[in-house]
Coordinates of C-alpha atoms in Angstrom, one line a residue:
X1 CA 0.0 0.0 0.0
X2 CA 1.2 3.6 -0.9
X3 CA 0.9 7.4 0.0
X4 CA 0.6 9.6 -2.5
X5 CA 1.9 13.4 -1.5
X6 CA 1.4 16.4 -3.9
X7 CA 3.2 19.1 -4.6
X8 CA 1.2 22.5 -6.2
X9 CA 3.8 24.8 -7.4
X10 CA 3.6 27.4 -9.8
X11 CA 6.2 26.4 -12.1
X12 CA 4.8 22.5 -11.8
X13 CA 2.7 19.7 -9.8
X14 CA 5.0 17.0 -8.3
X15 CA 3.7 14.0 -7.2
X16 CA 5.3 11.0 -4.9
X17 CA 4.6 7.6 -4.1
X18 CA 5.9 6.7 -0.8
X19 CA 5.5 3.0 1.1
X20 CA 2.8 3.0 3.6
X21 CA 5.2 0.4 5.4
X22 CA 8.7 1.8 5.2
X23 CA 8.2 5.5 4.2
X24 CA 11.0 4.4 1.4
X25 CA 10.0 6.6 -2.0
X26 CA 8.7 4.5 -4.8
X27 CA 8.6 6.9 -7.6
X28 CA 8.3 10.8 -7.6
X29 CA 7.2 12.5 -11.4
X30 CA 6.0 16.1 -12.4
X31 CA 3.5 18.0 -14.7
X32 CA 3.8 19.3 -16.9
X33 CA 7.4 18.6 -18.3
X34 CA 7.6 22.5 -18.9
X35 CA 6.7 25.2 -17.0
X36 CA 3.4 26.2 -16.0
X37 CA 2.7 29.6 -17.4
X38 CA 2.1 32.7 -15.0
X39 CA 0.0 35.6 -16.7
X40 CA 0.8 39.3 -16.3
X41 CA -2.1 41.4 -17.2
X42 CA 0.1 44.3 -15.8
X43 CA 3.3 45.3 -14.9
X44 CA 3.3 43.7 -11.0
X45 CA 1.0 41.1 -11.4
X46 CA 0.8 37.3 -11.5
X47 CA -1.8 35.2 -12.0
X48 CA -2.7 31.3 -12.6
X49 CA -5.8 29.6 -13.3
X50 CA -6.7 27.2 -10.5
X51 CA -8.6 24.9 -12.9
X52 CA -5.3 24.7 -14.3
X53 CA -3.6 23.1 -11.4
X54 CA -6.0 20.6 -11.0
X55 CA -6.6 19.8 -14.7
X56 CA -2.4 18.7 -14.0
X57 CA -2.8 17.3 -10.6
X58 CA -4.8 15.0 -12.4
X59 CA -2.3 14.5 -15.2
X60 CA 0.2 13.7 -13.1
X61 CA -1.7 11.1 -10.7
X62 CA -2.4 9.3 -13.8
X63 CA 1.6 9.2 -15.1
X64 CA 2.7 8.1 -11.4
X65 CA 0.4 5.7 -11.3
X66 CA 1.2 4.5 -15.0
X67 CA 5.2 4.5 -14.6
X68 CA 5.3 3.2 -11.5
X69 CA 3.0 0.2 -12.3
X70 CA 0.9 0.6 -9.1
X71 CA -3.0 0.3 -9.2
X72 CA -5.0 3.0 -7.9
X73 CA -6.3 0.3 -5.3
X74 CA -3.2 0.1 -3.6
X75 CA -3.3 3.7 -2.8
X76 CA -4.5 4.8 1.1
X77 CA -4.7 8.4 0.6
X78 CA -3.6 12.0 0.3
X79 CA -1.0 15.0 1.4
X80 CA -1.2 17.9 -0.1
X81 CA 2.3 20.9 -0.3
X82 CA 1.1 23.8 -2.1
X83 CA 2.5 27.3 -3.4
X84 CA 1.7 29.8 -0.5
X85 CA 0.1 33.1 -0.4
X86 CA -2.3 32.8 -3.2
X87 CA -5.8 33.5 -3.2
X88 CA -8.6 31.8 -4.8
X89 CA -12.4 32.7 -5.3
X90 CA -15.3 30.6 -5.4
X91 CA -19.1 31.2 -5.6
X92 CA -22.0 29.2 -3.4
X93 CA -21.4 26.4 -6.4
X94 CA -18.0 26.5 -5.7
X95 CA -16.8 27.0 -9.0
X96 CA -13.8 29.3 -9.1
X97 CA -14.6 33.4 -9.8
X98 CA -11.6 35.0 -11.2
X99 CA -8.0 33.6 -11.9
X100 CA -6.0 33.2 -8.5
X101 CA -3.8 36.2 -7.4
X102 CA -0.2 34.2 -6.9
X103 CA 2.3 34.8 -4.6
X104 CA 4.8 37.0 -6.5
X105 CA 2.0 38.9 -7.5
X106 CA 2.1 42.8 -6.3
X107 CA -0.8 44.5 -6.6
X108 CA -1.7 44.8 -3.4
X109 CA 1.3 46.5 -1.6
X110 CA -0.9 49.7 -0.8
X111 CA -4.0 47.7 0.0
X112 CA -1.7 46.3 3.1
X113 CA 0.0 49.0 3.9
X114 CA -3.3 50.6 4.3
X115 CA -4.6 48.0 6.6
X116 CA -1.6 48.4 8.8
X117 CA -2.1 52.1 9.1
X118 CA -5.6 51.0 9.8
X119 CA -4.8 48.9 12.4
X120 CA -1.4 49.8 14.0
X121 CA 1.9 48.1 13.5
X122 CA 2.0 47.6 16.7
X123 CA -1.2 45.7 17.2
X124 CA -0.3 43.6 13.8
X125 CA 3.4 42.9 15.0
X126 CA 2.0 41.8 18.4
X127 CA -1.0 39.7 17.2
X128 CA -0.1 38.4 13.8
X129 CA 3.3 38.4 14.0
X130 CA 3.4 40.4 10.6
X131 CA 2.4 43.6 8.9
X132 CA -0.6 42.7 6.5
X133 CA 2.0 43.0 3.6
X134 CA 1.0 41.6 0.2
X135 CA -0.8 38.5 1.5
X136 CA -3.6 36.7 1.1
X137 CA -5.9 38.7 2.9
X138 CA -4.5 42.3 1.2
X139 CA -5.6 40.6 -2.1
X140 CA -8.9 39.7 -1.1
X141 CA -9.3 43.6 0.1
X142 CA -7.8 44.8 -3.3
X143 CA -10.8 42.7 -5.2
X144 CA -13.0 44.1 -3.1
X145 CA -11.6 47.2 -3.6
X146 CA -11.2 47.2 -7.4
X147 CA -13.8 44.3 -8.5
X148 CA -16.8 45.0 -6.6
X149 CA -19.3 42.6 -9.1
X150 CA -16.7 39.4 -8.2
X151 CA -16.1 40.2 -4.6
X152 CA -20.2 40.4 -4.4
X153 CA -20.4 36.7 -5.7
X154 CA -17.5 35.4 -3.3
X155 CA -18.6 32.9 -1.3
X156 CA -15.1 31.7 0.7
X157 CA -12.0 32.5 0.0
X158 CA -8.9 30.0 -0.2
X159 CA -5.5 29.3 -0.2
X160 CA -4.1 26.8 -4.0
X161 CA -4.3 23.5 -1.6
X162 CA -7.6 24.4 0.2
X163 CA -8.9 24.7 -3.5
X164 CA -6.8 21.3 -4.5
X165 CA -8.6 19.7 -1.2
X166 CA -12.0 21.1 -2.7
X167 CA -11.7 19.7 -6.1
X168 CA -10.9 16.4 -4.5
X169 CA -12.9 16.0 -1.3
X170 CA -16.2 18.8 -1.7
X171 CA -15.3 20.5 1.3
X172 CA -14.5 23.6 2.1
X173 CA -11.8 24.1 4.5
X174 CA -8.5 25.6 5.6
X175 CA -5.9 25.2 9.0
X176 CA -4.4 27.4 11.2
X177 CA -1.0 27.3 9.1
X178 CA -3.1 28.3 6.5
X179 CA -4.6 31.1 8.3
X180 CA -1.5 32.4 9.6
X181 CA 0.2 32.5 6.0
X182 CA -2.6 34.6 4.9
X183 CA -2.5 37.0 7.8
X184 CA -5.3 36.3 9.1
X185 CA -4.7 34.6 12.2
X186 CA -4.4 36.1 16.1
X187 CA -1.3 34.4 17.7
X188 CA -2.4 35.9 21.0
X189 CA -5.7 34.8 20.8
X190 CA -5.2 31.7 19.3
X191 CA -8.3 32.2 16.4
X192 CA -8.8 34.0 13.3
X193 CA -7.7 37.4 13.2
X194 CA -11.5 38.9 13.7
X195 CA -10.8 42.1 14.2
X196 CA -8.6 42.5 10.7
X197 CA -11.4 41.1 9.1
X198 CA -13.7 44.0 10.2
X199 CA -11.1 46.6 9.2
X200 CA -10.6 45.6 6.0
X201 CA -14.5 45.3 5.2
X202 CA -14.5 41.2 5.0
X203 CA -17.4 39.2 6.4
X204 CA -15.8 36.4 8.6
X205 CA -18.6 33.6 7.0
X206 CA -16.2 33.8 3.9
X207 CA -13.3 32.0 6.0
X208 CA -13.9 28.1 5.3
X209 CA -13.6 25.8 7.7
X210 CA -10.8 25.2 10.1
X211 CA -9.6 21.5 9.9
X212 CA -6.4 20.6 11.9
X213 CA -3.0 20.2 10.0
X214 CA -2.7 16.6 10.5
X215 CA -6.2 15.3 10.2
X216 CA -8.9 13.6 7.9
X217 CA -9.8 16.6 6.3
X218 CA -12.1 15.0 3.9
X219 CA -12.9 12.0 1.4
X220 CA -12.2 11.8 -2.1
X221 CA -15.7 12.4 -3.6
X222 CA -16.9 10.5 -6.5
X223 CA -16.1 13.2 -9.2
X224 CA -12.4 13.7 -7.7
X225 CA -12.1 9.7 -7.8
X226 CA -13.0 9.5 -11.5
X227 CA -10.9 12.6 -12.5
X228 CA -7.6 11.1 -10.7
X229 CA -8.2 7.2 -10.9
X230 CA -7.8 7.1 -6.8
X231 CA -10.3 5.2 -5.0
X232 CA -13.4 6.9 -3.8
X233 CA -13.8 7.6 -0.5
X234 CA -9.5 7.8 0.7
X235 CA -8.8 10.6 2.5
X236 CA -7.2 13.7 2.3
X237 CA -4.6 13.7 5.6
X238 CA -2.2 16.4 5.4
X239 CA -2.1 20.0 4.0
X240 CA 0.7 22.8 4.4
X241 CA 2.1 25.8 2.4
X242 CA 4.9 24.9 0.5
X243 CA 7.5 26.1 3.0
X244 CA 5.8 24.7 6.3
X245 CA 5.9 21.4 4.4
X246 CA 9.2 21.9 3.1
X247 CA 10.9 22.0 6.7
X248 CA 8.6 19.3 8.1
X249 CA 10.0 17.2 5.3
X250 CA 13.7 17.3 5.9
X251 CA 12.7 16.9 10.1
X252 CA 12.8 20.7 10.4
X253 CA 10.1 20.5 13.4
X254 CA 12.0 22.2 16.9
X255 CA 13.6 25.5 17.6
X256 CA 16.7 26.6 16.0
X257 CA 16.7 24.2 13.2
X258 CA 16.7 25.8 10.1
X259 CA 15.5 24.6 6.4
X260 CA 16.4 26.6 3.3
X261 CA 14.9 26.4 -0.6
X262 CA 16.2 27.5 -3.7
X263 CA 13.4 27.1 -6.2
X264 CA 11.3 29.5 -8.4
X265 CA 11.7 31.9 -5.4
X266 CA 14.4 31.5 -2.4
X267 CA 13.6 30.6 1.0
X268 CA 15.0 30.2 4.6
X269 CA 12.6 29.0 7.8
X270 CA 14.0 28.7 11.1
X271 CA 11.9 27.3 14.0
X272 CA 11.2 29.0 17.8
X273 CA 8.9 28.9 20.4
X274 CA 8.9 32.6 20.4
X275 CA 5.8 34.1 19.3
X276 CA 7.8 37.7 18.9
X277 CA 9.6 39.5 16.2
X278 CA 11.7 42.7 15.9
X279 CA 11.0 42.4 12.1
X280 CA 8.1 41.7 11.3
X281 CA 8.3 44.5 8.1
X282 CA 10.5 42.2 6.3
X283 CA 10.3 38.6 7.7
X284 CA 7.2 36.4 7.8
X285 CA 6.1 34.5 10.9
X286 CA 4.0 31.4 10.5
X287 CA 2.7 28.7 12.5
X288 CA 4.5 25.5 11.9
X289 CA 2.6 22.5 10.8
X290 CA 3.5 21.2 14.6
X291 CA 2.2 24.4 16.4
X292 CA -0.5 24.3 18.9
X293 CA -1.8 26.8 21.8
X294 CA 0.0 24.7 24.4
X295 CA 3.6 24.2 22.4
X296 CA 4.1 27.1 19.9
X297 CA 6.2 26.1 16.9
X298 CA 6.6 29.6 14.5
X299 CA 8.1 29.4 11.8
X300 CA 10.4 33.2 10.4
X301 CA 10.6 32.8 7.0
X302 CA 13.2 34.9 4.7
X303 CA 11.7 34.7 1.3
X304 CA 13.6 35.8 -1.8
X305 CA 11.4 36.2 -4.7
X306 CA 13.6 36.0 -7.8
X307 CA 15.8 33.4 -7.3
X308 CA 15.7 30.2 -9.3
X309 CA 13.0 32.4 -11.7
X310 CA 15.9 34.9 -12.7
X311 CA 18.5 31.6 -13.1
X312 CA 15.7 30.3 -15.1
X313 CA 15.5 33.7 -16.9
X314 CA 19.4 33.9 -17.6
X315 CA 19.1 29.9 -19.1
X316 CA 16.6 31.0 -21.7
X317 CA 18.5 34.8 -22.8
X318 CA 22.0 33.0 -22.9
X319 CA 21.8 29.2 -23.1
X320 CA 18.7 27.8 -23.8
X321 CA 20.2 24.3 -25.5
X322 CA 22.1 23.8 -21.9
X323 CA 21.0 21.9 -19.1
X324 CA 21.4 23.4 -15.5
X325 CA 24.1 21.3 -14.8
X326 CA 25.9 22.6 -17.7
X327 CA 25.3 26.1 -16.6
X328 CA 26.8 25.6 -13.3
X329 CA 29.7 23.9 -14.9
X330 CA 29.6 27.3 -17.2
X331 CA 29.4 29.5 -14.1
X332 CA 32.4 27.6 -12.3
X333 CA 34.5 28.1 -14.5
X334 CA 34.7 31.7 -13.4
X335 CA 36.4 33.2 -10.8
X336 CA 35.1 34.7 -7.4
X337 CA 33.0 37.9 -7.8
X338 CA 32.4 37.1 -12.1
X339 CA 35.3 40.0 -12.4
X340 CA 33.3 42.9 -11.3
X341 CA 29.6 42.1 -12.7
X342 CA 27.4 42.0 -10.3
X343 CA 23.8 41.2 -10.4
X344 CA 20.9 42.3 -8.1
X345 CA 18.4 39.4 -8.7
X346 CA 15.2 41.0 -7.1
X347 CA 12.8 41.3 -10.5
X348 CA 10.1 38.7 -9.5
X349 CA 7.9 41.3 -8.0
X350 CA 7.9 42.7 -4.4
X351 CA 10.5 42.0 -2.7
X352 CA 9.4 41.5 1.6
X353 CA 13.1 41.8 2.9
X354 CA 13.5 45.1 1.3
X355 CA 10.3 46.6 3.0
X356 CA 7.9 44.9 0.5
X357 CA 9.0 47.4 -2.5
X358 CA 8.8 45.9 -6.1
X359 CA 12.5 47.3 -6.9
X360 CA 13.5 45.4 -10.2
X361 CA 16.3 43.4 -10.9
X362 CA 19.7 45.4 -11.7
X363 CA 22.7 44.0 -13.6
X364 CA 26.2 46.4 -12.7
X365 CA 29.5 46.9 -14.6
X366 CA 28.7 45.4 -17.5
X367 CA 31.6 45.0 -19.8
X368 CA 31.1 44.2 -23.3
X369 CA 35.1 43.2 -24.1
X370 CA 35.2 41.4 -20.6
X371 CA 32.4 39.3 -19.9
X372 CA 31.0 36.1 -21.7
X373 CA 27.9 34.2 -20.9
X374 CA 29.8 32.6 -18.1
X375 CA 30.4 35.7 -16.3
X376 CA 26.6 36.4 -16.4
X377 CA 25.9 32.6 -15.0
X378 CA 28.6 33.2 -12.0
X379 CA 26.8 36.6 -11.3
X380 CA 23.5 35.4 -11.3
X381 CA 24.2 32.8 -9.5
X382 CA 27.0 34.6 -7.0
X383 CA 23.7 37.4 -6.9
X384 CA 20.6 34.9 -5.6
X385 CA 23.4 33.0 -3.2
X386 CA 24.6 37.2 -1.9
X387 CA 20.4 37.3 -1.3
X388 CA 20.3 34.4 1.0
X389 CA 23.4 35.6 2.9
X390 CA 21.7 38.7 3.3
X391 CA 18.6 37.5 4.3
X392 CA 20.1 35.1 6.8
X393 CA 21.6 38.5 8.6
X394 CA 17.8 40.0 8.6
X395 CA 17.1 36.7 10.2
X396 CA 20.4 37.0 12.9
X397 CA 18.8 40.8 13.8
X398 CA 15.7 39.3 14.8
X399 CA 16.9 36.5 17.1
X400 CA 17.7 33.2 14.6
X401 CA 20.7 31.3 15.2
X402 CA 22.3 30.0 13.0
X403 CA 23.6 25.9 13.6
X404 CA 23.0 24.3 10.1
X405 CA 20.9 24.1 7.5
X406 CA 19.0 21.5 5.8
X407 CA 18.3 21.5 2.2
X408 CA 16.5 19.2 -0.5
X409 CA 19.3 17.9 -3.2
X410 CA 17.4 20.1 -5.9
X411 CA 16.8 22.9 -7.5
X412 CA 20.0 25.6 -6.8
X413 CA 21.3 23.8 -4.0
X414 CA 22.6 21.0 -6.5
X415 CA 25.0 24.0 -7.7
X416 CA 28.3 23.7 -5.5
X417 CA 29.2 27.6 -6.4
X418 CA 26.1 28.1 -5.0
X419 CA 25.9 26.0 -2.2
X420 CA 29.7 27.4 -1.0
X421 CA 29.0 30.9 -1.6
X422 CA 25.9 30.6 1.5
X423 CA 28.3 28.1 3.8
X424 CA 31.4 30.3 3.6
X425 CA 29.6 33.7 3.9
X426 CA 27.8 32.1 6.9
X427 CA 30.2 30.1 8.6
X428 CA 27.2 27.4 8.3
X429 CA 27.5 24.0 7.3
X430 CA 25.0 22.7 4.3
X431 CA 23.3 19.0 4.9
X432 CA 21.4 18.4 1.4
X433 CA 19.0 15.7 2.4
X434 CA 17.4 13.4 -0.6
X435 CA 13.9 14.2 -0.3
X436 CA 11.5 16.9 -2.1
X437 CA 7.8 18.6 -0.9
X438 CA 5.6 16.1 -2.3
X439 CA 7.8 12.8 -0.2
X440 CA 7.3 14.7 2.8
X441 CA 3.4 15.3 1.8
X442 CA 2.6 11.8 1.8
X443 CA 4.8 10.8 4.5
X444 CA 3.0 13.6 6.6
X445 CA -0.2 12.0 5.5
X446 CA 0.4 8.3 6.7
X447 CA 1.8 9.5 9.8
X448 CA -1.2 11.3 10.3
X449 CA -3.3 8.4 9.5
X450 CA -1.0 6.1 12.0
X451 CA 1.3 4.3 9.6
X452 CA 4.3 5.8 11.3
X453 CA 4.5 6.8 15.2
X454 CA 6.0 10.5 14.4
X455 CA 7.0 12.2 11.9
X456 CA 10.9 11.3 13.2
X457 CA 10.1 7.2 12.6
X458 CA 8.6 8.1 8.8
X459 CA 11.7 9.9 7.3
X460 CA 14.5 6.9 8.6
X461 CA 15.2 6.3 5.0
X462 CA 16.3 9.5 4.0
X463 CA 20.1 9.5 3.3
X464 CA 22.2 12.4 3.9
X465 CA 23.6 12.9 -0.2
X466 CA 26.3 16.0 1.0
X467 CA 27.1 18.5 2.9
X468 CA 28.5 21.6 2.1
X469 CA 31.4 23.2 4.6
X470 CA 32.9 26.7 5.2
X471 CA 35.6 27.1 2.0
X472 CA 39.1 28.4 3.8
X473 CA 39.1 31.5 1.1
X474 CA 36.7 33.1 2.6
X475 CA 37.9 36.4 2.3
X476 CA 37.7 36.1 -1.4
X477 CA 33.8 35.2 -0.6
X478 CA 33.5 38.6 1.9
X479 CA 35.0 41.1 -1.0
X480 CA 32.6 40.1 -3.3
X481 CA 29.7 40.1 -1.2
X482 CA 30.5 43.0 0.3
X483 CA 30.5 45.0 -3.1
X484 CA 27.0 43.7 -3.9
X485 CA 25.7 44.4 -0.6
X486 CA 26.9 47.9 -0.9
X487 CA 25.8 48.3 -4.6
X488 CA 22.6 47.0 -3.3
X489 CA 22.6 49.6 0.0
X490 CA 23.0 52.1 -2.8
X491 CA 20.1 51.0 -4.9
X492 CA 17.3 50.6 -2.3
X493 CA 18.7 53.9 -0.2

C-alpha cells in the first residue's frame, strides 16, 4: 500500500509515491514537463488559473500511477504541499470566480499597507506576528476594492491546496497554518484574526472551515475519484504551504533548526517557540505544521522572490540548449565575484526583505570586451546565493541562530558555487537531504493516519547525499559580497 503526496507549485505539480510500510520513495514525477505559465495582465501582477492546477494534478496522478505500475487500489490516501500566499475565489457552487492572485504577484502593496495604518503596527506585530504585507488577505481587500461585481459573488475565500482539497474531497476548508500565511490569524488569541477582518471590510462567513493540520480533512468524492483514478472515499490527511511542508520534510520540526529552498523563489525558515519578532516588516512568521496553543512552533521565513526564476531567466536569454548542470559547470568556470559584474536578482515582483518594494532586478559593470555568458551565470548565480546571505543576517537581527541548515538535493542547492557561496559567507554547514515537498506530503499523511508513530520514525530512510562546509578562502567570498551588498545599500537607499 502507498501514500501519494502532492506538490502545487507554480512552475509544476510534483507527485510521490511513498511505502505505507517503510516511508522508502517508490517513484516521484511532475507536470507538466515545462513550466506552468504565469500571466501578467500588468506590470506587477501574477496570476494562474486554479482549474489549471487541478486539470495537471490529475495529469500527473495518472503518469505516477502509470510508470510506476501501481494500481489506484493500492493507494491509502492523500498530502497535499502547495504554493503559499495565493488567493482563490469561489461562488455558493464552488466554482472558481476570477483567476488566482499568486504569490509573487504585487498588486496589493498599498491595499496592506493601508490595513496596517488602519490597524497599528503595533497591534499587527504583536497579534499576527506580521504587517498585513501583500498576503492573502490584502488581495482579497484589493478585489474588493477594485472588482466590486466578483467580490459580491464570493462565497469563501482559499488558499491553492484548500482549493486542491475542494476539487478532491467537496469540502470547504483551511488550517491554522493556513490562516497564519494569509495574515489572518491572532497568535495571541489563538483564532482568526476577527478584528482585521472587520477593518478591511471582510465578512468572517467567507473563512472556510478550520480543519487541523494533520487530520482527515475530507474524502475523495466521487467526481475527484473518477478525474484522478484514486479510490473513492480515501482521504485527504495532510495539508501545508509549500515552505511549512518543506521543513517538516527534511525533520525541520523544533527551535533553532533551520530549512532553506532555492526554487522559483528562495527561502529560509527557522523554528522557535517565540511568538515575537523585531521584524516583522520584512520577515514572515508562520505557525508551523506542529504548532499548537500549548507548544508554539513559529516558523520566520526569509523569502527571496527571484531566485531560481531569474536563473531560469538567464538559461533561456543565454543558453537555452544547456541543461542546468551545464550552466553551473559554465558559471564555475569563473572566478570569485564574475570579475566585477554584479547582479541584483530582485525582478520577481515585491520583494518583503527590502520593506515589500517591487524594486526590479539590476545588472552592474557590465563589460562588453570582458564578460561572456559565463560571467553572467557566475553573477546570477554569486547574486541569488549574496540574497540568501543577506537575508540570513535580517534573520540574525531578529533573534535566529544560526547551527546548520538542511536542504532538499534540488533545485540551486545542487550548484556547488552556489551551495559554497551561502556556507562560507555564513560560517554554516550545508546538509542536502534526498527528499523533495511532495515525499514529505505523503509521508505527513500516513503519519497522520498512523502508519508511522512520528513524523521522526517516517523519514529513517532518508540519506544524507552531501554536505557543504565553510571554503578556507573566505575572504575572497566577503570582497565580493561585500561590493554587492553595498551596490545593493545604494540602490534601495
Amino acid at each position: 500500500m502507498f501514500w501519494i503526496g502532492y506538490d502545487i507549485g507554480s512552475s509544476s505539480i510534483k507527485a510521490a509515491l511513498v511505502d505505507a510500510g517503510t516511508g522508502k520513495v517508490h517513484k516521484t514525477v511532475q507536470y507538466p514537463e515545462q513550466e506552468m505559465v504565469i500571466h501578467s495582465p500588468k506590470n506587477g501582477w501574477a496570476e494562474q488559473d486554479p482549474e489549471s492546477w487541478w486539470f495537471n494534478l490529475c495529469q500527473v496522478t495518472k503518469k505516477l500511477l502509470n510508470e510506476s505500475e501501481v494500481s489506484g487500489t493500492s493507494i491509502k490516501g492523500v498530502g497535499i504541499s502547495y504554493q503559499m500566499h495565493g488567493l482563490v475565489l469561489v461562488d455558493k457552487q464552488m466554482e472558481v470566480l476570477r483567476p488566482s492572485i499568486i504569490w509573487c504577484d504585487s498588486r496589493a502593496v498599498k491595499t496592506g499597507n493601508e490595513l496596517l495604518q488602519a490597524c497599528g503596527e503595533e497591534r499587527c506585530i504583536n497579534r499576527l506576528l506580521n504587517s498585513p504585507g501583500n498576503f492573502t488577505l490584502s488581495k482579497l481587500k484589493w478585489v474588493k476594492d477594485n472588482e466590486p461585481e466578483t467580490f459580491e459573488r464570493v462565497h469563501k475565500f482559499m488558499l491553492p491546496g484548500d482549493f486542491i482539497a475542494l476539487k478532491l474531497t467537496g469540502t470547504c476548508s483551511t488550517t491554522i497554518s493556513g490562516m497564519s500565511e494569509g495574515i489572518v490569524w491572532d497568535f495571541k488569541e489563538e483564532m482568526p484574526a476577527n478584528w482585521l477582518l472587520e477593518v478591511a471590510g471582510i465578512d468572517r462567513s467567507l473563512v472556510p472551515e478550520l480543519v487541523d493540520t494533520f487530520s482527515d480533512q475530507g474524502k475523495l468524492s466521487k467526481q475527484g475519484a473518477k478525474a484522478t483514478g484514486l479510490p473513492k472515499g480515501i482521504p485527504v490527511m495532510y495539508r501545508a504551504g509549500d515552505q511549512p511542508n518543506n521543513a517538516m520534510a527534511l525533520n525541520v520540526m523544533q527551535p533553532g533548526e533551520i530549512a532553506a529552498t532555492g526554487g522559483t523563489s528562495g527561502v529560509v525558515y527557522a523554528i522557535t517557540d517565540q511568538a515575537t519578532t523585531r521584524e516583522g516588516e520584512r520577515i514572515n512568521c508562520f505557525a508551523h505544521v506542529n504548532h499548537s496553543k500549548a507548544e508554539k512552533r513559529i516558523g520566520k521565513m526569509l523569502c527571496i522572490n527571484g531566485t531560481g526564476i531569474q536563473y531560469s531567466w538567464m538559461r533561456k536569454q543565454v543558453a537555452s540548449n544547456s541543461s542546468y548542470q551545464e550552466l553551473n559547470a559554465m558559471a564555475e568556470s569563473i572566478g570569485i565575484g564574475s570579475e566585477g559584474l554584479r547582479i541584483l536578482p530582485f525582478g520577481n515582483g515585491a520583494e518583503r526583505m527590502l520593506y515589500n518594494e517591487n524594486r526590479g532586478a539590476r545588472v552592474l559593470n557590465l563589460n562588453f570586451n570582458l564578460h561572456t555568458k559565463q560571467h553572467l551565470l557566475r553573477a546570477s548565480l554569486e547574486g541569488i546565493a549574496f540574497s540568501f546571505v543577506y537575508g540570513l543576517e535580517i534573520l540574525k537581527e531578529d533573534g535566529v541562530a544560526l547551527s546548520s541548515i538542511k536542504a532538499g538535493n534540488d533545485n540551486l542547492f545542487q550548484s556547488s558555487l552556489f551551495s559554497n557561496t551561502i556556507s562560507t559567507l555564513t560560517g554554516t554547514s550545508i546538509k542536502i537531504m534526498e527528499t523533495t515537498g511532495a515525499v514529505g506530503a505523503a509521508r505527513a499523511a500516513a503519519t497522520a493516519f498512523g502508519d508511522f508513530s512520528s513524523l521522526e520514525e517516517s523519514v529513517q530512510t532518508d540519506k544524507q547525499c552531501g554536505v557543504y562546509e565553510p571554503l578556507a578562502n573566505e575572504q575572497e567570498y566577503l570582497e565580493a559580497y561585500h561590493l554587492w551588498k553595498t551596490d545593493l545599500n545604494e540602490y534601495i537607499n
